[in-house]
PDB file of C-alpha atoms and ligand atoms in Angstrom:
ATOM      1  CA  UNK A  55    -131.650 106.320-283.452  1.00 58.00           C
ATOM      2  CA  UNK A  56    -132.674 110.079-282.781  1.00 68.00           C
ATOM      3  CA  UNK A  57    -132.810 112.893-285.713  1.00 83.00           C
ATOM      4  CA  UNK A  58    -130.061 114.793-283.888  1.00 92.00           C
ATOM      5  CA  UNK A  59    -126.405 114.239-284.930  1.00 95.00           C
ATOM      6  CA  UNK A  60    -124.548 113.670-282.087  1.00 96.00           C
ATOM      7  CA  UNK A  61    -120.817 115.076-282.302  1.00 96.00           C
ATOM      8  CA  UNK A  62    -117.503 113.861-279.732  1.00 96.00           C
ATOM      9  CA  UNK A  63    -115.701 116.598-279.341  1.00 94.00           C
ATOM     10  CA  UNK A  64    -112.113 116.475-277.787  1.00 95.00           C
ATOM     11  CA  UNK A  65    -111.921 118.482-274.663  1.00 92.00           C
ATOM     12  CA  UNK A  66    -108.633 121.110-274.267  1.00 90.00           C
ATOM     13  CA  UNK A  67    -106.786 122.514-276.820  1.00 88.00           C
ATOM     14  CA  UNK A  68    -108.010 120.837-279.914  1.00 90.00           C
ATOM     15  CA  UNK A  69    -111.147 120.955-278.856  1.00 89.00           C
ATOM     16  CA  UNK A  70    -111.157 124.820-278.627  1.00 87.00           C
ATOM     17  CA  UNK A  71    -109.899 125.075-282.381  1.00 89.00           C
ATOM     18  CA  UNK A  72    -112.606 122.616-283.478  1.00 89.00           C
ATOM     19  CA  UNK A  73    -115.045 124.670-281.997  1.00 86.00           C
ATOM     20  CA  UNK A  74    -114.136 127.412-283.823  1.00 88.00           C
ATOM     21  CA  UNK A  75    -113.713 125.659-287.085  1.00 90.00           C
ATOM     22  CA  UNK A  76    -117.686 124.523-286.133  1.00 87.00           C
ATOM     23  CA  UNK A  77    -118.791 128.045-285.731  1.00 86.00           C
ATOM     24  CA  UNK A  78    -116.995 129.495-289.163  1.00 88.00           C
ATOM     25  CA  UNK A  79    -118.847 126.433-290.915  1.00 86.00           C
ATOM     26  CA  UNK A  80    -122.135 127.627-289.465  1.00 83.00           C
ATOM     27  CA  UNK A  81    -122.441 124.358-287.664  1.00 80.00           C
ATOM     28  CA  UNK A  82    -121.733 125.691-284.099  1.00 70.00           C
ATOM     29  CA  UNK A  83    -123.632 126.543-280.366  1.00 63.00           C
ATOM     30  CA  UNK A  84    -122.693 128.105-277.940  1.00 61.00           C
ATOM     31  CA  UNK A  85    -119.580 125.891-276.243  1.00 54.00           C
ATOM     32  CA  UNK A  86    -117.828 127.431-273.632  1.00 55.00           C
ATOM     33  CA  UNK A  87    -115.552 125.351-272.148  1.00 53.00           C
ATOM     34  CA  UNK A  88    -115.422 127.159-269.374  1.00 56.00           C
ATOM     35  CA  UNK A  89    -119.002 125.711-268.519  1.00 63.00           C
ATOM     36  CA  UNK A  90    -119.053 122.146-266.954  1.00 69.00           C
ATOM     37  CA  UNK A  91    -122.055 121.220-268.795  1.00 73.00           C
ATOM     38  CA  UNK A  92    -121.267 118.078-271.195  1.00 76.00           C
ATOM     39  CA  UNK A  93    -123.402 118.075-273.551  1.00 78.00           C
ATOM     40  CA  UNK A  94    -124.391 121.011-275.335  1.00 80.00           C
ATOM     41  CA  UNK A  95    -126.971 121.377-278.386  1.00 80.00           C
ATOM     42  CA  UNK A  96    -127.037 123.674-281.179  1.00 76.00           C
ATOM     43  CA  UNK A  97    -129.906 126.087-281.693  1.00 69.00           C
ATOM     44  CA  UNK A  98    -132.258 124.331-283.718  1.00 77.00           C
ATOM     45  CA  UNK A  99    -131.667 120.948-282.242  1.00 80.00           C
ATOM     46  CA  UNK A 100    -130.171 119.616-285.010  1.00 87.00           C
ATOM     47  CA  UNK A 101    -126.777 118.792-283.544  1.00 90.00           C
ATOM     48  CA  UNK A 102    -125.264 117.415-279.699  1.00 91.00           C
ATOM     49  CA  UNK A 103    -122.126 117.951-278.763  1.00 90.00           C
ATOM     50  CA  UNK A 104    -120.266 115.539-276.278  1.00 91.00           C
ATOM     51  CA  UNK A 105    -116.968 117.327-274.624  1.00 91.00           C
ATOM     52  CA  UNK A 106    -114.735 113.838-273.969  1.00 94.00           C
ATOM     53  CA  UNK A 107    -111.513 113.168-273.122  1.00 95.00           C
ATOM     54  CA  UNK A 108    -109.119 113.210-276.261  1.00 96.00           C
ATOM     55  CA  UNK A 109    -108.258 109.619-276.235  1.00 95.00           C
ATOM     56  CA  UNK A 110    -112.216 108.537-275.687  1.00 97.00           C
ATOM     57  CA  UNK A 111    -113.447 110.655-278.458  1.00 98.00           C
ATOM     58  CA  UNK A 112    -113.012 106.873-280.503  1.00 98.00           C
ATOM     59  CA  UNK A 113    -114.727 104.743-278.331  1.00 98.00           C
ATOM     60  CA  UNK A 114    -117.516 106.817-278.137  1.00 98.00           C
ATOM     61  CA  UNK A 115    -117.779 106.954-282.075  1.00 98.00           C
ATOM     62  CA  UNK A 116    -116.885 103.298-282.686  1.00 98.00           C
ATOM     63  CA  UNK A 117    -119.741 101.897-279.858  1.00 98.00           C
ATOM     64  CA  UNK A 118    -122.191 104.278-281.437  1.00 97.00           C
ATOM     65  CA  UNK A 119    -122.412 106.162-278.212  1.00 97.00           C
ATOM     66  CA  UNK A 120    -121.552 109.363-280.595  1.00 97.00           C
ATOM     67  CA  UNK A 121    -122.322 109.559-284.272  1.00 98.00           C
ATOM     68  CA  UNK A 122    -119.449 111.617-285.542  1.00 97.00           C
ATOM     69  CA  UNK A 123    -116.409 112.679-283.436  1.00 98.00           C
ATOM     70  CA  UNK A 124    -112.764 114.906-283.677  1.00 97.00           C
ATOM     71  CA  UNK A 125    -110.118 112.927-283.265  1.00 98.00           C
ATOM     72  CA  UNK A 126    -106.248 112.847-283.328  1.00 97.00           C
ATOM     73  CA  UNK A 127    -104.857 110.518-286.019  1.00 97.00           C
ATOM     74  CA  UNK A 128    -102.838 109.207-282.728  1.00 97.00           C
ATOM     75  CA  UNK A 129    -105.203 108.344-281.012  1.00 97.00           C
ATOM     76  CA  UNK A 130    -107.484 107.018-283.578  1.00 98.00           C
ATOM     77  CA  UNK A 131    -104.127 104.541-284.840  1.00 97.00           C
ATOM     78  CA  UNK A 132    -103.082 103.506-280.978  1.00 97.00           C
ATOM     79  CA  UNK A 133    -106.816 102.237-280.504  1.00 97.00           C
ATOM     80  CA  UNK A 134    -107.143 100.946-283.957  1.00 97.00           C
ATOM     81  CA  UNK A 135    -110.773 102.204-283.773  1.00 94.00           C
ATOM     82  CA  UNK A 136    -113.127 100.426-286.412  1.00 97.00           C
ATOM     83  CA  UNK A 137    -114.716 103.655-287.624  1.00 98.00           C
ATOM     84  CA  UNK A 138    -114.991 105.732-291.035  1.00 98.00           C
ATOM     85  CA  UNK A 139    -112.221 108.767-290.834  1.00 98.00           C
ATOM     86  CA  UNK A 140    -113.883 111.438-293.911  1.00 98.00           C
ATOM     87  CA  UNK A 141    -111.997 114.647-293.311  1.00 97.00           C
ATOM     88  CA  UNK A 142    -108.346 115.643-292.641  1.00 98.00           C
ATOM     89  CA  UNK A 143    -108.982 118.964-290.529  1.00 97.00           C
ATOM     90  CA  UNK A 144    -105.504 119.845-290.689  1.00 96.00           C
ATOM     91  CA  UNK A 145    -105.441 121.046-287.008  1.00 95.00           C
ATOM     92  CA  UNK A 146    -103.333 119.621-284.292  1.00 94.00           C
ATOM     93  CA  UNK A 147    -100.757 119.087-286.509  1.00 97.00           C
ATOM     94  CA  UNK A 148     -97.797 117.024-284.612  1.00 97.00           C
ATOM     95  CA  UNK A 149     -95.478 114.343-285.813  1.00 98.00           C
ATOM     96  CA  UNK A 150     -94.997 111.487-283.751  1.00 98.00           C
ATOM     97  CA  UNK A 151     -91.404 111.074-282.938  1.00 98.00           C
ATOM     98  CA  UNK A 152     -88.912 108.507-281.324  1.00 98.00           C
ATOM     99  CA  UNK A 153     -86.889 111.355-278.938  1.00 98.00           C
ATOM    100  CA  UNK A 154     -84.034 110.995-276.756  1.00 98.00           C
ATOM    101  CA  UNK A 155     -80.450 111.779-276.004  1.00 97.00           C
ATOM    102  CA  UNK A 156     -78.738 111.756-279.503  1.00 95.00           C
ATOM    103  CA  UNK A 157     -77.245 108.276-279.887  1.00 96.00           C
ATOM    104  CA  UNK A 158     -79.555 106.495-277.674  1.00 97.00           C
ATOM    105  CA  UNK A 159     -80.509 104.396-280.582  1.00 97.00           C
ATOM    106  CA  UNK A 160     -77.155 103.084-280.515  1.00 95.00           C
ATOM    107  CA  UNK A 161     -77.404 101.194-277.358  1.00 92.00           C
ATOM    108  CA  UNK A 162     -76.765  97.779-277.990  1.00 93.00           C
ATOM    109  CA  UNK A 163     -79.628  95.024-276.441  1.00 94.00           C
ATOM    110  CA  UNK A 164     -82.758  95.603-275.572  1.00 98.00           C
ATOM    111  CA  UNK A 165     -83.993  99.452-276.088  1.00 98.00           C
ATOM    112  CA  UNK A 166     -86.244 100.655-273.203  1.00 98.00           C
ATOM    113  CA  UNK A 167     -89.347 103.192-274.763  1.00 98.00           C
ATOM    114  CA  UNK A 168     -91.400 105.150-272.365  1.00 98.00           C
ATOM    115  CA  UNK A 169     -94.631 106.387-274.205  1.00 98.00           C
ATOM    116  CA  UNK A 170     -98.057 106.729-273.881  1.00 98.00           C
ATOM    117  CA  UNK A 171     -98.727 105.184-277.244  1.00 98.00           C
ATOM    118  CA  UNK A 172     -97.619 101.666-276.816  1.00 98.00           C
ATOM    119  CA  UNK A 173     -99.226 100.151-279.851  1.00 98.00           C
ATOM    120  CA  UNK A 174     -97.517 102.405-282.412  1.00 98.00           C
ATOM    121  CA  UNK A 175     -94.417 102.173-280.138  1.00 98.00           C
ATOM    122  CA  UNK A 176     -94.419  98.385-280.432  1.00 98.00           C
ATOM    123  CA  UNK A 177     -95.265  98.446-284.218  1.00 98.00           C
ATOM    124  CA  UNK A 178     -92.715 101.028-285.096  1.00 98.00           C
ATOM    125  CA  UNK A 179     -90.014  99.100-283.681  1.00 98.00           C
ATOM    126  CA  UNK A 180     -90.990  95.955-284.614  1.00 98.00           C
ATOM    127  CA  UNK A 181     -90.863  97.363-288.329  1.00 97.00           C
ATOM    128  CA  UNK A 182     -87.073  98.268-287.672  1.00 95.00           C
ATOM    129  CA  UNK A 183     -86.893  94.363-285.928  1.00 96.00           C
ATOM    130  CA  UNK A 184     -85.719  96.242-283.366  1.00 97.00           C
ATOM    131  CA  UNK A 185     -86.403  94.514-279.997  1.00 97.00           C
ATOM    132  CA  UNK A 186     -87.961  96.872-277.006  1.00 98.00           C
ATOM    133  CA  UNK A 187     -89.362  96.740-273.487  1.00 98.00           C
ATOM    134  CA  UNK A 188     -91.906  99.092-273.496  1.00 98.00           C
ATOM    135  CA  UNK A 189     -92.736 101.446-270.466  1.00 98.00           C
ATOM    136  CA  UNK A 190     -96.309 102.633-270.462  1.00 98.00           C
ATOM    137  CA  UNK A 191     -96.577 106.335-268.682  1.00 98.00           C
ATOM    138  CA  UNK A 192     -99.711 108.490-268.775  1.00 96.00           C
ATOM    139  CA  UNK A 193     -97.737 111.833-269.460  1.00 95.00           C
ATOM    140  CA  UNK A 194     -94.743 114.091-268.610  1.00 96.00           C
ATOM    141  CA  UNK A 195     -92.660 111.225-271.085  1.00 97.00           C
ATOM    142  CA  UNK A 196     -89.956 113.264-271.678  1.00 97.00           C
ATOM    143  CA  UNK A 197     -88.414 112.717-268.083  1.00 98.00           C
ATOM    144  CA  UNK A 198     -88.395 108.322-268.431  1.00 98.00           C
ATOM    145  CA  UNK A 199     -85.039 109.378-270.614  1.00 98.00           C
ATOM    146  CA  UNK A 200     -83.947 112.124-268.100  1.00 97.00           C
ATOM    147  CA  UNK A 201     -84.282 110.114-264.996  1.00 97.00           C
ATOM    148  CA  UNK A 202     -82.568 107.064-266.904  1.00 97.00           C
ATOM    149  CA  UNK A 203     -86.202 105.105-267.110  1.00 98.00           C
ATOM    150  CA  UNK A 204     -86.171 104.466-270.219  1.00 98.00           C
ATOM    151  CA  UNK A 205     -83.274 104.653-273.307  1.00 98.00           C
ATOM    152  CA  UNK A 206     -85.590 106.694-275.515  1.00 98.00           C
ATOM    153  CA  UNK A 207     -89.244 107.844-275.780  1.00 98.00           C
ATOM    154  CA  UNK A 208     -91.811 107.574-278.430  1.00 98.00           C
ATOM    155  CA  UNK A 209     -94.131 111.150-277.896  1.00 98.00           C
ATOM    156  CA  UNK A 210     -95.823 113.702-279.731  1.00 97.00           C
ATOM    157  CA  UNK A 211     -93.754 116.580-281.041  1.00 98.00           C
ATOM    158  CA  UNK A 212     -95.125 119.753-282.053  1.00 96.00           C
ATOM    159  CA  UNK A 213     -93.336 122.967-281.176  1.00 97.00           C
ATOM    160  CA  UNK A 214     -90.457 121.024-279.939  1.00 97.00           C
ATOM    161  CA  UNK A 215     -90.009 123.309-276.843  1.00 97.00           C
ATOM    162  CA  UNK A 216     -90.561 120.523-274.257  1.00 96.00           C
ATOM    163  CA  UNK A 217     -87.492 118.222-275.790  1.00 97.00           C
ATOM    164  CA  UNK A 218     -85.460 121.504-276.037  1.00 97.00           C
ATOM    165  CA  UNK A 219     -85.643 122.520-272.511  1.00 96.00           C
ATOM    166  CA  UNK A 220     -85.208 118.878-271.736  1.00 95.00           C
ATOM    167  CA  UNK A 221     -81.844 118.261-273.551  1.00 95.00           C
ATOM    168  CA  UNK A 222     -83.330 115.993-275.618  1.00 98.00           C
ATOM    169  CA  UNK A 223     -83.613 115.663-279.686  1.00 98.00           C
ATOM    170  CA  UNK A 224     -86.300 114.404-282.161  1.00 98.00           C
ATOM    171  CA  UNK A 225     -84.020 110.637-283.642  1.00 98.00           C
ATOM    172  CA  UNK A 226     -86.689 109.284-285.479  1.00 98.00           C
ATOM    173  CA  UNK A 227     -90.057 110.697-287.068  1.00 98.00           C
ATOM    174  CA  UNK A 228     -92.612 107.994-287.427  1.00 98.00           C
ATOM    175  CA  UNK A 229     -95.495 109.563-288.948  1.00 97.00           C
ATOM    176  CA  UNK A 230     -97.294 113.193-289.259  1.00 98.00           C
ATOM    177  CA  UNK A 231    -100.253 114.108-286.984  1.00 98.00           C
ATOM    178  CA  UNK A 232    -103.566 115.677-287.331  1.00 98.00           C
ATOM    179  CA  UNK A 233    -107.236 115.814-286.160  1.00 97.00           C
ATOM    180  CA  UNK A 234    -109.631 113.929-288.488  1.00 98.00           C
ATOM    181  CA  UNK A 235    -113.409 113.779-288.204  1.00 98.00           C
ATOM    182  CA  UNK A 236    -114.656 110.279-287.995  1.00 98.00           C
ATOM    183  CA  UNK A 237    -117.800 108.948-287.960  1.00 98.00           C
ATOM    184  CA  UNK A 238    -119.508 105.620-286.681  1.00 98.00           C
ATOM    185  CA  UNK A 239    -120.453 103.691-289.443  1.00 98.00           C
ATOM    186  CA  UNK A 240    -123.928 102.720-288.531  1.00 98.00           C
ATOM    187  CA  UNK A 241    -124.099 106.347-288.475  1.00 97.00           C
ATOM    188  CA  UNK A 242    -122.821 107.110-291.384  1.00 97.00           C
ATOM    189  CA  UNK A 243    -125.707 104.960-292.781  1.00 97.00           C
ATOM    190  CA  UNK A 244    -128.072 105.633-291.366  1.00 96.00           C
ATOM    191  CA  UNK A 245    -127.752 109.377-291.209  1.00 96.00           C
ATOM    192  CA  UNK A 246    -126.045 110.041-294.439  1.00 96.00           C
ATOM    193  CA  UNK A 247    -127.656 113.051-295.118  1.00 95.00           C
ATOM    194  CA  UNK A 248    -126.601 114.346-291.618  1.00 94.00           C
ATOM    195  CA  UNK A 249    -122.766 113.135-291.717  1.00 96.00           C
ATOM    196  CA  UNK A 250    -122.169 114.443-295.137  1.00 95.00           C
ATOM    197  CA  UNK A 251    -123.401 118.061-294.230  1.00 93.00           C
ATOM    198  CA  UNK A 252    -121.255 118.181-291.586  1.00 93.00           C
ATOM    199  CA  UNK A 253    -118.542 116.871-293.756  1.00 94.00           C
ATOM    200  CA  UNK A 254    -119.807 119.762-296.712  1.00 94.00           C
ATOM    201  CA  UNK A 255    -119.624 122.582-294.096  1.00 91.00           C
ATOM    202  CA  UNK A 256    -116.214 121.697-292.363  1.00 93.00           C
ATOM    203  CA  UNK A 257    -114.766 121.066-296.425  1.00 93.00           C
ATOM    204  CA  UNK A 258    -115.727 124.394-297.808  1.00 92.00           C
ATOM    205  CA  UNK A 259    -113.871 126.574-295.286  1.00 89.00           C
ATOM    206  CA  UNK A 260    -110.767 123.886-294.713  1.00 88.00           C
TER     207      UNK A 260
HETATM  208  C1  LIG B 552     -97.487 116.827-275.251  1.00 66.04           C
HETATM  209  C2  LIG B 552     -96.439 115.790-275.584  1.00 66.04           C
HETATM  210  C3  LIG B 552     -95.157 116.526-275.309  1.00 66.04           C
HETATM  211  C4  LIG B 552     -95.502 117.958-275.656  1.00 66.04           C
HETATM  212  C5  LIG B 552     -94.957 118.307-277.003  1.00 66.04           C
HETATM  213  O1  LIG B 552     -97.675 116.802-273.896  1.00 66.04           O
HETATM  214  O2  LIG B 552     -96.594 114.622-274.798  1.00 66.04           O
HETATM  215  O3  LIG B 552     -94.788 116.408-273.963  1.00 66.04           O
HETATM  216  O4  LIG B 552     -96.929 118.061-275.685  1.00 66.04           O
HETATM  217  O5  LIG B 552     -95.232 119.630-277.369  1.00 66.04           O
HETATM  218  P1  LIG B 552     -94.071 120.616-277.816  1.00 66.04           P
HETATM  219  O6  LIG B 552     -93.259 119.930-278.888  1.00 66.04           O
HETATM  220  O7  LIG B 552     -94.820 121.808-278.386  1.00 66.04           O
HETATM  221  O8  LIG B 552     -93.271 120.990-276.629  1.00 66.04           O
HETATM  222  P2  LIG B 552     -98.966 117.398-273.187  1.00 66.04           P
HETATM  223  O9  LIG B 552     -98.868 118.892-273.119  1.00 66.04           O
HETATM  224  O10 LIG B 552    -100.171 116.879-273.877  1.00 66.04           O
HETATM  225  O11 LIG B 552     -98.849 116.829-271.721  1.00 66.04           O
HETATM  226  P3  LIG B 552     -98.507 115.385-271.151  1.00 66.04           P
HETATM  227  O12 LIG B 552     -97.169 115.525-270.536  1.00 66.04           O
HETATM  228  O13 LIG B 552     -99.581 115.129-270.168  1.00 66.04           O
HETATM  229  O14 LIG B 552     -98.508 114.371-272.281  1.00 66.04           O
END
């Protein structure tokens, strides 16, 4: 293991409001994301920061390949990573929602869900012994329901503009969403002193 602390950090729009979060802790480098460059270090050398897709940032923290991380509470529940979550940032906030045309719950038989997030599909329905066939898309959800695909859609909500112009309502909210910082927990051993300053500085100023 090296001395630097080496940070996953979510590429796009989360990733943007992390960074700044970073910088008003006094734990940030320069990160434009408008470079191509990967990895990026701080100033004294102290921290490395990996941009990854959203949905990776977990793997990378869970095989070690990343100490600490930013990660949606989505993504970290439909991989069911095995690391330490410390610290709700309280950005991203979402809910994740069953959406469709209202009464599409109704349907009798077997309810066809389009989503991304197939394991908290599956478990959310299978709380409600509800049984589904689940259609696994990659993005643009909200037209499986349009397009008859799929009865209804389990998706991230957060303005609610994209079900809107889509004719489509929220029918079911199945939990709230945010970015968490997580941390590998090797890591979090091993460089305690490390983790919890990072934990400190993102604390004081959430
Ligand atoms: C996400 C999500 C919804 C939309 C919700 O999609 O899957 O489609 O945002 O946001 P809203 O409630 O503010 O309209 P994203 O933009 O990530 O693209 P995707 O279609 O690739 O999933």
């Amino acid at each position: 293991m090296t001395d630097t602390l080496d940070i996953a950090l979510p590429k796009g729009r989360l990733g943007e409001k992390v960074v700044k979060l970073l910088g008003e802790a006094g734990m940030g480098c320069e990160l434009g994301e408008d470079s191509r460059k990967l990895v990026l270090e701080s100033g004294d050398g102290s921290l490395r920061f990996f941009w990854v897709k959203p949905a990776d940032v977990p793997i990378y923290v869970e095989r070690g390949a990343a100490d600490a991380g930013v990660a949606g509470k989505d993504v970290l529940l439909e991989l069911g990573a095995d690391v330490y979550e410390l610290l709700d940032l309280g950005l991203g906030k979402c809910r994740m929602c069953v959406a469709g045309s209202p009464g599409a719950l109704e349907r009798p038989g077997v309810l066809r869900v389009a989503t991304k997030f197939v394991n908290i599909a599956t478990r959310h329905f299978q709380s409600r012994g509800r049984a589904i066939d689940i259609i696994k898309l990659n993005g643009s959800i909200e037209l499986a329901p349009i397009l008859g695909l799929s009865d209804v859609i389990v998706d991230i909500v957060e303005t609610g503009t994209t079900l809107r112009e889509n004719n489509l309502a929220v029918l079911e909210e199945i939990m709230p969403i945010s970015a968490r910082l997580i941390a590998n927990k090797a890591a979090f051993r091993f460089k305690h002193e490390k983790v919890e300053a990072l934990c400190a500085a993102l604390s004081r100023i959430l």
